[in-house]
Short mmCIF file of C-alpha atoms in Angstrom, two decimals:
data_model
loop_
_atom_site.label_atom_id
_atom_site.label_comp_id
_atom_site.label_asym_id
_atom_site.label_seq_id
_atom_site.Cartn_x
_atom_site.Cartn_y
_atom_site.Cartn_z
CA UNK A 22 23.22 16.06 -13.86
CA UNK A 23 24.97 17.10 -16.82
CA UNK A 24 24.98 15.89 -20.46
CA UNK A 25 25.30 17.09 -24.47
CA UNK A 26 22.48 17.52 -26.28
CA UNK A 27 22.62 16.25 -30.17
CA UNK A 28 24.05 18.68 -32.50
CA UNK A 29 22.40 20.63 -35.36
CA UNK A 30 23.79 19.82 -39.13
CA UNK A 31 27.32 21.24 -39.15
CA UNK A 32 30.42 21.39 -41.69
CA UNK A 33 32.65 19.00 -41.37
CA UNK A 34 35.95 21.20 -40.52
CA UNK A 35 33.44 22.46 -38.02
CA UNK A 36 33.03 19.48 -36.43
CA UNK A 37 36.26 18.66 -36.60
CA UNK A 38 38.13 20.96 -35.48
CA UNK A 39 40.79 20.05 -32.23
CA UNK A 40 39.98 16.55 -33.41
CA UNK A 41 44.05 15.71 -33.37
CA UNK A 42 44.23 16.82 -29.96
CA UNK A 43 41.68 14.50 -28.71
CA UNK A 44 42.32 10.83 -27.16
CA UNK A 45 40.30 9.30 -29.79
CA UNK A 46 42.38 10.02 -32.95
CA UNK A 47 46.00 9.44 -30.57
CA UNK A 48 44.61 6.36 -29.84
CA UNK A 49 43.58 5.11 -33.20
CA UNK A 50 47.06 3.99 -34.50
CA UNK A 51 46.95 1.33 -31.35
CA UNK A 52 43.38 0.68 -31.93
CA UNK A 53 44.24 0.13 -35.64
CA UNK A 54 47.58 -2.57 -34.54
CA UNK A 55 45.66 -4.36 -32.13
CA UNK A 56 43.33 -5.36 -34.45
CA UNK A 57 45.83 -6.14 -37.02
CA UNK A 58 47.24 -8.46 -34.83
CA UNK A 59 43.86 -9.68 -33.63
CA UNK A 60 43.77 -10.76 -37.64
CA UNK A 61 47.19 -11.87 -38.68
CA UNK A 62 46.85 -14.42 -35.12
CA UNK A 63 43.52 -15.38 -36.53
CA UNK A 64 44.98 -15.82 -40.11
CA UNK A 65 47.62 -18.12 -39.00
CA UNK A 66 45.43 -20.00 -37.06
CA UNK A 67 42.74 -20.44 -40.09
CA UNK A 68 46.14 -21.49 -42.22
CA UNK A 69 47.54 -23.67 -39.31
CA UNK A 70 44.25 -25.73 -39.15
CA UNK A 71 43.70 -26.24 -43.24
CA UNK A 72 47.41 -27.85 -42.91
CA UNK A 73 46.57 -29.87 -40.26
CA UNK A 74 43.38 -30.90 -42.54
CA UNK A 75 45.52 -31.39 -45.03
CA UNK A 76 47.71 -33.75 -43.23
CA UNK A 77 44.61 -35.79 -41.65
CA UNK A 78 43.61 -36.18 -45.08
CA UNK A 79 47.00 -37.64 -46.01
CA UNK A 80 46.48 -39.70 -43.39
CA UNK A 81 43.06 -41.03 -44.38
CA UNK A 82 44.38 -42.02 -47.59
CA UNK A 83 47.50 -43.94 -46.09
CA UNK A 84 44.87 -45.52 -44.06
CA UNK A 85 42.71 -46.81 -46.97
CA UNK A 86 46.06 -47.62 -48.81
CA UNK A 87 46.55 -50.14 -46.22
CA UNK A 88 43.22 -51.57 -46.27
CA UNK A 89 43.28 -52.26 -50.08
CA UNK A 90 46.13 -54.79 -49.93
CA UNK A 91 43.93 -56.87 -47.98
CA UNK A 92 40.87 -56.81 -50.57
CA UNK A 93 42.14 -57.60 -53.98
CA UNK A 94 40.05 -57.01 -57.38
CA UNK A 95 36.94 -55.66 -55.29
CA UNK A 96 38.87 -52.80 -53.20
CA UNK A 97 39.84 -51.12 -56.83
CA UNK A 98 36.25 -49.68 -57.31
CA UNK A 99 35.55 -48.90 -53.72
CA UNK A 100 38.90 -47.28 -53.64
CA UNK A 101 38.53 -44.79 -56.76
CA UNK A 102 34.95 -44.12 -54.92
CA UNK A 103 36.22 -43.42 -51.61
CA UNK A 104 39.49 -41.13 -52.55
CA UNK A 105 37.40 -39.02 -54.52
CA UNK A 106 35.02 -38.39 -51.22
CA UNK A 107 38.36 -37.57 -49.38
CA UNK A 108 39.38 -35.33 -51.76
CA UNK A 109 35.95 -33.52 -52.10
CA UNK A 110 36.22 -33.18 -48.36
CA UNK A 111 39.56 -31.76 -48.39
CA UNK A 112 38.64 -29.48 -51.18
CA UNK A 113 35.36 -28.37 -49.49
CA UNK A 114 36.71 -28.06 -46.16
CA UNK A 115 40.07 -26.03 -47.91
CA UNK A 116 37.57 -23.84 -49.79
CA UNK A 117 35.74 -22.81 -46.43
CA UNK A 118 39.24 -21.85 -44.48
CA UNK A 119 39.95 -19.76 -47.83
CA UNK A 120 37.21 -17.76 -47.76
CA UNK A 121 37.64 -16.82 -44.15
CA UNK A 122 41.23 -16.11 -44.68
CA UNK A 123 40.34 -14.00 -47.56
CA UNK A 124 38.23 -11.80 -45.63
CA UNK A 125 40.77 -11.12 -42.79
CA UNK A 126 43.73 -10.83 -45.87
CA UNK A 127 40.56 -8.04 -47.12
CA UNK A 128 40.15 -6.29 -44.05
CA UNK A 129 43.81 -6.31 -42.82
CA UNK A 130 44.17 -4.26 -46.59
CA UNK A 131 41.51 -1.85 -46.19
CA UNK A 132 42.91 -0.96 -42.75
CA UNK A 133 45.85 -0.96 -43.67
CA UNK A 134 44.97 1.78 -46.41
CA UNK A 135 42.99 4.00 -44.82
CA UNK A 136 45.73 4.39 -41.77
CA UNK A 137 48.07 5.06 -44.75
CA UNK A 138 46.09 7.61 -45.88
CA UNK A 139 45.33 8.91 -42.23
CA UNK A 140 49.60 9.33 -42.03
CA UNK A 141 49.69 11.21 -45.29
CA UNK A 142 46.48 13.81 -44.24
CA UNK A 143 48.84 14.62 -41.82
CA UNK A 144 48.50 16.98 -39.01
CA UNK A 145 47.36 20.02 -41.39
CA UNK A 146 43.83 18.57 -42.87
CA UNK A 147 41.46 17.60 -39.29
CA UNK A 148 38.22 17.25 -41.85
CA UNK A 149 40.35 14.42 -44.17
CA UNK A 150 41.37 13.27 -40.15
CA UNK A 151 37.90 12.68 -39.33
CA UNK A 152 36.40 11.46 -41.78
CA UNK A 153 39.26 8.68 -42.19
CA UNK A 154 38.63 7.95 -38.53
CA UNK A 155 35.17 7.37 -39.24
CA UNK A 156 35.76 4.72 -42.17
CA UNK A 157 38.62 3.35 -39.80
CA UNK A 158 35.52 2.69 -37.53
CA UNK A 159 33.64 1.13 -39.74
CA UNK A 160 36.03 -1.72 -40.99
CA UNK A 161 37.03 -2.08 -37.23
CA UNK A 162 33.68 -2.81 -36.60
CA UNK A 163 33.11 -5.26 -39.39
CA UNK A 164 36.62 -6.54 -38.36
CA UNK A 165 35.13 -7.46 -34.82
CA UNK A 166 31.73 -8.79 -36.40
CA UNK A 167 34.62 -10.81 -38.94
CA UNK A 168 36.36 -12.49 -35.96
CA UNK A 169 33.59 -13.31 -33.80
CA UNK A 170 32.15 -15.00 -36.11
CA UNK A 171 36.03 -17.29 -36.73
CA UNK A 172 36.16 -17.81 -33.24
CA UNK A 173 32.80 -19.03 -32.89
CA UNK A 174 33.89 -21.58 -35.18
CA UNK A 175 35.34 -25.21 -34.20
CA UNK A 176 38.73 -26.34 -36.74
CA UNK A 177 37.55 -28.12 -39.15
CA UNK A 178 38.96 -32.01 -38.80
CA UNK A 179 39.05 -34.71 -41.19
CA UNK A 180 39.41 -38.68 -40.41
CA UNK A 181 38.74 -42.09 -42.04
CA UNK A 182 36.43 -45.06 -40.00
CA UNK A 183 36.66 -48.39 -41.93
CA UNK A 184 33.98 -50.53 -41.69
CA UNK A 185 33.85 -53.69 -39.41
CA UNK A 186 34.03 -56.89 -40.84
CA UNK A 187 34.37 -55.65 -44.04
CA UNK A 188 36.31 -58.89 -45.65
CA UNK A 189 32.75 -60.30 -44.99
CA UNK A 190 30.49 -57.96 -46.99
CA UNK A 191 32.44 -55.85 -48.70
CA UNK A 192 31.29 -56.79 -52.13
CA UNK A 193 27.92 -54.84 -51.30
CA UNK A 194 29.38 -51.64 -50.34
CA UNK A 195 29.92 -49.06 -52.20
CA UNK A 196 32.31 -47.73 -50.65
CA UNK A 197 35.25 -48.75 -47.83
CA UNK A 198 34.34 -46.14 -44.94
CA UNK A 199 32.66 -43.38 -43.89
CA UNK A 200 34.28 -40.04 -44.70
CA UNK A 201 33.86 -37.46 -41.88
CA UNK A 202 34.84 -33.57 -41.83
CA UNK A 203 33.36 -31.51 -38.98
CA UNK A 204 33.84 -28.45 -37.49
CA UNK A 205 32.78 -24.82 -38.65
CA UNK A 206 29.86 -23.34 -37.11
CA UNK A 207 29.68 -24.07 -33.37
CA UNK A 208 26.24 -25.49 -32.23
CA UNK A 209 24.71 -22.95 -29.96
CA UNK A 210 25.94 -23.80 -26.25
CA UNK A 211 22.91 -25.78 -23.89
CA UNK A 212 20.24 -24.25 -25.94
CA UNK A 213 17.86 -25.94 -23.08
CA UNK A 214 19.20 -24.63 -20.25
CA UNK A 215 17.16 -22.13 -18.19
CA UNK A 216 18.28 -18.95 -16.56
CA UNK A 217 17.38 -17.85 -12.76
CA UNK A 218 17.63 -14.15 -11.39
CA UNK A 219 20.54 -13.96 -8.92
CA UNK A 220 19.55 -10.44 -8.21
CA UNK A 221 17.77 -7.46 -9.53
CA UNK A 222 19.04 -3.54 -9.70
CA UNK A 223 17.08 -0.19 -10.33
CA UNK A 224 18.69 2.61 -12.59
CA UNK A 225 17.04 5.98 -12.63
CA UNK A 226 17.30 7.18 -16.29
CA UNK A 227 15.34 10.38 -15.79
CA UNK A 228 17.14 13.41 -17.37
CA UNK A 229 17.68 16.98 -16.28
CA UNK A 230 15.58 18.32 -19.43
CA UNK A 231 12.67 15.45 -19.06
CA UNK A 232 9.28 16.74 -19.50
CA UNK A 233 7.79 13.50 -18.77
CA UNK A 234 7.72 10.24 -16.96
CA UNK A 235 9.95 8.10 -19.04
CA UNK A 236 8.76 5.49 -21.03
CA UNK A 237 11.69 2.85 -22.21
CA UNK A 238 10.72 1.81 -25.48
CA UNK A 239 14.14 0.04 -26.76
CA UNK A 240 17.62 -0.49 -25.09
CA UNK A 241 20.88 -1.47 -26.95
CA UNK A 242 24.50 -1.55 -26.41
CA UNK A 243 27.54 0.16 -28.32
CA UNK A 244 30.28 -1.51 -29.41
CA UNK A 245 32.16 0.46 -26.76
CA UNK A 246 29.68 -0.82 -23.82
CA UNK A 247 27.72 2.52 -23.70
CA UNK A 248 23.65 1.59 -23.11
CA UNK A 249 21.51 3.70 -25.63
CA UNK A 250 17.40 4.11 -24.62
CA UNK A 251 14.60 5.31 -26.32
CA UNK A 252 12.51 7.18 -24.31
CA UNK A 253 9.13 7.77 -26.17
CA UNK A 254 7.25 9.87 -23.42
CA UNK A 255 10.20 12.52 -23.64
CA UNK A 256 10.87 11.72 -27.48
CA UNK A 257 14.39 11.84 -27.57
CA UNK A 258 17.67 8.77 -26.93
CA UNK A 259 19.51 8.63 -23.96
CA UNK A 260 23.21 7.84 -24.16
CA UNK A 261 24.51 6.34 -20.43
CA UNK A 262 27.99 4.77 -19.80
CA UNK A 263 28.35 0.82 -18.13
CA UNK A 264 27.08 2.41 -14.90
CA UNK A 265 23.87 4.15 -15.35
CA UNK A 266 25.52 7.74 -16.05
CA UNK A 267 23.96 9.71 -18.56
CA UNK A 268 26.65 10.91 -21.24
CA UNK A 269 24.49 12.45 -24.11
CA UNK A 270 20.88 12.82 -25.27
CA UNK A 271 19.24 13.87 -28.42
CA UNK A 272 15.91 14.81 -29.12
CA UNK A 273 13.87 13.07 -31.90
CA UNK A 274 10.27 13.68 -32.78
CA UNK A 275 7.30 12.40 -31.44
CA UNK A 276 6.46 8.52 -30.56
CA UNK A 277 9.81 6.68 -30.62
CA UNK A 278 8.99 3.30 -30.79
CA UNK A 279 12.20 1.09 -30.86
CA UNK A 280 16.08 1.15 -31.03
CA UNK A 281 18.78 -1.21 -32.56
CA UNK A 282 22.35 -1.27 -32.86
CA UNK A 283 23.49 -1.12 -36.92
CA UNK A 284 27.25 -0.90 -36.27
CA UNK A 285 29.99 -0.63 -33.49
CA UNK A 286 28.82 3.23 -32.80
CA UNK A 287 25.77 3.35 -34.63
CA UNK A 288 21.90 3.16 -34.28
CA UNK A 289 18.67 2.92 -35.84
CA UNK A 290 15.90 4.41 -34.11
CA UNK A 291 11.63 3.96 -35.01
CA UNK A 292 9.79 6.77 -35.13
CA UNK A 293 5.98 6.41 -35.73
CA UNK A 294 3.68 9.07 -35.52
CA UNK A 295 0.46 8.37 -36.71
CA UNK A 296 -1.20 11.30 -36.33
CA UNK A 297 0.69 13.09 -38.75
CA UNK A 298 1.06 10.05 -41.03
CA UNK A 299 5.20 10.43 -40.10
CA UNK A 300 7.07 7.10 -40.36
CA UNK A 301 10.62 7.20 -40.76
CA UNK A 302 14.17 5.73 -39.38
CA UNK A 303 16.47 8.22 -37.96
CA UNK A 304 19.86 7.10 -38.26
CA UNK A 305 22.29 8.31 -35.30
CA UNK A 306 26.29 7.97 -34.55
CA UNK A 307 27.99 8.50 -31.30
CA UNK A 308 31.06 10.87 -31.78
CA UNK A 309 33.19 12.35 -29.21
CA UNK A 310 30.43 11.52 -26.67
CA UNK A 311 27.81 13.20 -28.86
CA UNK A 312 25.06 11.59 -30.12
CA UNK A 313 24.24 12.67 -33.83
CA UNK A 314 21.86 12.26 -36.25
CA UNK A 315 23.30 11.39 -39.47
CA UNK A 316 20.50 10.58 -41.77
CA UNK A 317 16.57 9.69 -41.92
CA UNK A 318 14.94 7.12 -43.70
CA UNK A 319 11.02 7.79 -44.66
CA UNK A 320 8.87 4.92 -44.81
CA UNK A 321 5.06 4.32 -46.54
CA UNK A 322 4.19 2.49 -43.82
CA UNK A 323 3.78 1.88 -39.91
CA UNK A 324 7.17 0.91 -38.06
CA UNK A 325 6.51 -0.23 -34.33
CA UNK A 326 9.29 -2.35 -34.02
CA UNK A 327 13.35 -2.70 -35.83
CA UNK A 328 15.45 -4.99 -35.45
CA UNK A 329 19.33 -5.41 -38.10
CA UNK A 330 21.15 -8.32 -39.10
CA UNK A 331 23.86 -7.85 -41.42
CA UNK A 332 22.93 -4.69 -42.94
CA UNK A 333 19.02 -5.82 -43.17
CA UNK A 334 16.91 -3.33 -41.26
CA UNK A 335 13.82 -5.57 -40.00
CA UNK A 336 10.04 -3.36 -39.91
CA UNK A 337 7.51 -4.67 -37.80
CA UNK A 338 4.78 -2.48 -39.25
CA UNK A 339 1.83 -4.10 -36.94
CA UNK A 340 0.47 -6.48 -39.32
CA UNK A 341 3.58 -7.34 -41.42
CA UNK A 342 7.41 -7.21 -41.74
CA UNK A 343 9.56 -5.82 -44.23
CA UNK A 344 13.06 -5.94 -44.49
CA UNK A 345 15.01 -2.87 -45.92
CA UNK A 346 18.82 -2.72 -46.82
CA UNK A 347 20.73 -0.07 -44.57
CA UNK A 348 20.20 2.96 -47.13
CA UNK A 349 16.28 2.15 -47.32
CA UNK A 350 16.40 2.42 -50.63
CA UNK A 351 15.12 -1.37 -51.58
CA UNK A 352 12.96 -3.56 -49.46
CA UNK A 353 10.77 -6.49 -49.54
CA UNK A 354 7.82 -8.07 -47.67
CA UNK A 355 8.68 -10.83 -45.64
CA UNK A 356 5.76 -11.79 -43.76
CA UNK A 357 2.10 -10.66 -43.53
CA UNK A 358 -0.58 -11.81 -40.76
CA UNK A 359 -3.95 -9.34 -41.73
CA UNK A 360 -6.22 -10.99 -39.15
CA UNK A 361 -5.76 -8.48 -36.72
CA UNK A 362 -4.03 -4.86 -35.90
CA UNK A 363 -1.09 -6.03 -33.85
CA UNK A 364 -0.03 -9.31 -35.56
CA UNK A 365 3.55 -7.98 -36.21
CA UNK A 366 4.44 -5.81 -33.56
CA UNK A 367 7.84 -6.63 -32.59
CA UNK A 368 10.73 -8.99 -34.04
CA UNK A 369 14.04 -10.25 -33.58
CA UNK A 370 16.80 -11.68 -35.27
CA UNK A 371 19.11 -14.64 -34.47
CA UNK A 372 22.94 -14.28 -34.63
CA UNK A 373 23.20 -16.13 -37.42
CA UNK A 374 20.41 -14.44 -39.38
CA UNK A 375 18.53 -18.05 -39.84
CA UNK A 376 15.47 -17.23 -37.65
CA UNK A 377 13.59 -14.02 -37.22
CA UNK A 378 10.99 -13.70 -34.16
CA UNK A 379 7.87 -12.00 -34.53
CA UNK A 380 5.45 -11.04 -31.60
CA UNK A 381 1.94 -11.48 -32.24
CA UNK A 382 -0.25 -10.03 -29.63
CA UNK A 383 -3.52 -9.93 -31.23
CA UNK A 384 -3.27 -13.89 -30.70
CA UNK A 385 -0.85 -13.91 -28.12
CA UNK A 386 1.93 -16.29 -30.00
CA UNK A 387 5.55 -16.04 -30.67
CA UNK A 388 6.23 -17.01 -34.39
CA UNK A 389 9.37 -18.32 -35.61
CA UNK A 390 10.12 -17.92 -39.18
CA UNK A 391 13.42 -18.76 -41.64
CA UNK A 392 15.11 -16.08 -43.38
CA UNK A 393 13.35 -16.48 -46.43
CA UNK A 394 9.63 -15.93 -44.19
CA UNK A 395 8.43 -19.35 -44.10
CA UNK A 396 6.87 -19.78 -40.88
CA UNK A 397 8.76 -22.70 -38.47
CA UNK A 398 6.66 -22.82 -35.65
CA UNK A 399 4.51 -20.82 -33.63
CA UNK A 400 4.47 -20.99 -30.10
CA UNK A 401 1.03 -20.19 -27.81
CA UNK A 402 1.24 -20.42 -24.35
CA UNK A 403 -0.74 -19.34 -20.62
CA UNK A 404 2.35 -17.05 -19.61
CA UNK A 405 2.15 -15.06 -22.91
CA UNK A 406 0.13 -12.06 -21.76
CA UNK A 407 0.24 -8.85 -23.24
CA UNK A 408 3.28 -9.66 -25.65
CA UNK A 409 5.57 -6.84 -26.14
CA UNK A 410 9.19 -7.47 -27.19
CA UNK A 411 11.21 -10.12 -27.91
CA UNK A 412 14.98 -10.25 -27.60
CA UNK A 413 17.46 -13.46 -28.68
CA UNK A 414 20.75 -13.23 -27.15
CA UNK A 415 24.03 -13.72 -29.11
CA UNK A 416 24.71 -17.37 -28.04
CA UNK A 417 20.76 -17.98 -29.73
CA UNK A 418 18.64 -17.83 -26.33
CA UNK A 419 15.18 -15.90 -26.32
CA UNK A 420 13.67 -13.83 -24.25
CA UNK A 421 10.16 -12.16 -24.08
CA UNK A 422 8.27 -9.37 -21.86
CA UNK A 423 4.98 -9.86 -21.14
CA UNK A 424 2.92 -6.96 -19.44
CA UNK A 425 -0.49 -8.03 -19.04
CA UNK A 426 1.44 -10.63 -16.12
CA UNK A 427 3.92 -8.38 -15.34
CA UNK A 428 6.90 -10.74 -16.30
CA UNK A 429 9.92 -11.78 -18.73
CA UNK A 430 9.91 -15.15 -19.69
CA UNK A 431 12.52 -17.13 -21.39
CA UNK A 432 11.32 -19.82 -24.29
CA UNK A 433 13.18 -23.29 -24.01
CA UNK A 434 13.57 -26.01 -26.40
CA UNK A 435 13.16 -29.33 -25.32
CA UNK A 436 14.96 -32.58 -26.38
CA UNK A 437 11.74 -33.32 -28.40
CA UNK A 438 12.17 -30.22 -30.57
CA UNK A 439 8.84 -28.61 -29.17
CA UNK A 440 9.08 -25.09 -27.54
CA UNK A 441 7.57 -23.81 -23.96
CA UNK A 442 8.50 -20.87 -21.69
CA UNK A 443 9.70 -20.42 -18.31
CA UNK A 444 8.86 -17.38 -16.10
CA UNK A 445 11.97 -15.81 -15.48
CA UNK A 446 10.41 -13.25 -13.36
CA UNK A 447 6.73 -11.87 -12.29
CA UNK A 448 4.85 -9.66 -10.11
CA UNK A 449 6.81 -10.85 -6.94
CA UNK A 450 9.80 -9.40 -8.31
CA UNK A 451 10.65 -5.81 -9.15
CA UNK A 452 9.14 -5.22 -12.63
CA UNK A 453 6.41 -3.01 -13.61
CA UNK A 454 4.73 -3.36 -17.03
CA UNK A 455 7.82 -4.32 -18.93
CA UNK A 456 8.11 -3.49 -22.48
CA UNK A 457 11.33 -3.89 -24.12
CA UNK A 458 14.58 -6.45 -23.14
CA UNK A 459 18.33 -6.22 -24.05
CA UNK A 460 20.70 -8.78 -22.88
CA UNK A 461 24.31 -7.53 -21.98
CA UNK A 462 27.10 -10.45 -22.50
CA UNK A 463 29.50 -8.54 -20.78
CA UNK A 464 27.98 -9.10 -17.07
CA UNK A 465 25.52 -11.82 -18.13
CA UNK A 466 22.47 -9.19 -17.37
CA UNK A 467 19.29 -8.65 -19.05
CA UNK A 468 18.24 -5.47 -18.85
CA UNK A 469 14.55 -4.25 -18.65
CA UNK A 470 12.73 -0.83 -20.13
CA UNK A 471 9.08 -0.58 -18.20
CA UNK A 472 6.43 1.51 -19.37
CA UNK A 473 5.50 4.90 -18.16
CA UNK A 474 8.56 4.45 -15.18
CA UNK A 475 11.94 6.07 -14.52
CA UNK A 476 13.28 3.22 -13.59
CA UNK A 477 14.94 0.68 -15.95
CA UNK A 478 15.56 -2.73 -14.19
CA UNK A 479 18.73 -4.80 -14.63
CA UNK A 480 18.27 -8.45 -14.10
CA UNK A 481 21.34 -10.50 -12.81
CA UNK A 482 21.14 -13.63 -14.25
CA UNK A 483 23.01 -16.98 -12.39
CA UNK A 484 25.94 -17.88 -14.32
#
């Protein structure tokens, strides 16, 4: 089995060089129009809906128009009450749609820019090439995160419901219906429901140049669909394609404890090596199939478990959790649990960055806190043995491995608000000490790292 290892620090005309002949830089100009149109389609459609606001509005007010003829001297100050509702919803509502159409008119700029200045490098500078197909990245990336998070939104709507019998006791009210607008943020879909295993499937993701048993410690995908491991026994990431097929590694120093995406083809990686007081975020892009390590972030303290939401880096440093920005240059304490050593040893944040998930396995509980570290609930419960990562999908479900039982559980919410978990799979099935979870959207799978075992274990989940 072949693959790259990571490259040593090189110049950037180095690096660059027969970058115009490759597929990656042809293809950007197409990459770059697609998502143009991706934008403009999701502009007009952002415009199209704050019209059709507009008009409902209109209509509301034609409505109540044709109530007030009916009311006499009474309807004039329930009126003047109720327009200016409508009109705050119209405004609020308008002001919403704006910003979002703002951000795509933003990003369809910047993109537009940087290709400009791609076409006037020309063929003659490859470094000024590369490094503007880098930044094009980048806003492509955000451009993505941008437009997932528009379509994941319902069109706003706006309408007027009198009230009944409102000749009768209208003199009480204060004012003549109820003004609705809804739409925005989607609720997350069946947040109840319960997943079953349809099937399971081993991957071997043992390497040519492994000294070691592997030992999956985190699992992420790229923005391109690539899978990216940490492999702690061997200390270095493993790059494989959709199927399993190693493409690059990249050795990193020792005890690698956890791995998160941080953009469309970047990562942050843990390292945390206590025996030389070494604790520090290596920062790695994938380039031309190459994995390479771009910069490191040192830290004053443990970090045994990351986790990013909107340029946040999330440290689970055992007993507490900091959150850093991407640079690591400013952070803050957001939680702190100092009755025992492994109070904080994992997190996870939701899509929406309005819950973060920490793994307590000194008390064996899952706690749910807001984004400003106020605890929400905290969940204890016979299955949760031997806690060791948690994972929350991007439609908002949760998963978490135990390995003192052997299994991944999912936690459910019932009607009633409360939470409780539901073995997903156990010792019956294929897994083996399980220790970190990634779920992959694109075939509905969760995939499973196990400790001190070649074998990672992709779960097929029932649609």
């Amino acid at each position: 089995m072949r693959y790259r290892l990571c490259s040593t620090a090189k110049h950037v005309p180095e690096v660059a060089k027969g970058f115009h002949d490759t597929r990656e830089f042809k293809e950007l100009p197409a990459r770059v129009c697609d998502i143009q149109k991706h934008l403009q389609n999701a502009r007009q459609s952002l415009e199209d809906n704050k019209k059709a606001v507009d008009k409902s509005g209109d209509d509301c007010l034609q409505q109540l128009k044709s109530l007030r003829d009916k009311l006499n001297t009474i309807i004039g100050r329930l009126e003047k009450q109720t327009v200016t509702e409508i009109e705050k919803g119209k405004s609020s509502v308008g002001v919403k749609i704006q910003n979002d159409v703002d951000k795509i008119d933003d990003v369809t700029e910047r993109l537009q820019k940087l290709s400009d200045d791609l076409n006037a490098a020309g063929e003659n500078n490859e470094a000024t090439s590369y490094i503007g197909c880098i930044k094009v990245d980048d806003v492509i990336w955000k451009a993505k995160v941008l437009l997932q998070e528009i379509n994941n939104n319902d069109d706003y709507e706006m309408s007027f419901q009198p009230f009944t019998g409102i000749t009768e006791y209208v003199s009480s009210l204060e004012m003549l219906g109820e003004v609705i607008c809804k739409g925005g943020e989607k609720p997350l879909p069946d947040p109840g429901r319960v997943f079953e295993v349809e099937k399971h499937v081993l991957h071997n993701v043992k390497v040519a140049d492994d000294k070691s048993i592997c030992n999956i410690t985190g699992i992420c995908t790229l923005g391109s669909g690539e899978f990216l491991l940490a492999d702690n026994f061997n200390s270095n990431l493993k790059l494989f394609d959709s199927s399993f097929k190693v493409i690059s590694t990249c050795d990193v120093t020792q005890f690698l404890s956890s791995v998160c995406l941080t953009g469309e083809h970047e990562a942050a990686a843990a390292v945390n090596n206590i025996k030389e007081d070494r604790h520090e975020i290596h920062i790695f892009r994938v380039r031309l199939g190459r994995l390479l390590k771009s910069r490191i972030v040192k830290l004053q303290h443990d970090c045994i478990g990351i986790a990013h939401h909107s340029g946040d880096l999330f440290i689970a440093t055992g007993f507490s959790l900091h959150v850093y920005n991407i640079l690591g240059d400013q952070s803050r304490e957001l939680y702190s649990d100092q009755t025992g050593k492994y109070t904080v040893c994992g997190c996870a944040v939701s899509p929406d960055g309005s819950r973060v998930f920490i793994i307590n396995r000194t008390h064996k509980k899952l706690i749910t806190l807001n984004k400003d570290g106020t605890k929400l609930s905290t969940l204890t419960h016979q299955e949760l043995q031997g806690l060791e990562a948690v994972h929350i999908t991007s439609l908002g479900h949760v998963f978490v491995s135990c390995l003192g039982l052997d299994t991944v559980v999912q936690v459910v919410r019932m009607k009633d608000g409360k939470q409780t978990v539901k073995t997903l799979t156990g010792k019956k099935d294929i897994l083996k000490s399980p220790i970190t979870l990634y779920f992959n959207s694109s075939n509905n799978t969760l995939v499973v790292g196990q400790y001190d075992n070649d074998n990672i274990v992709e779960l097929q989940l029932k649609p």
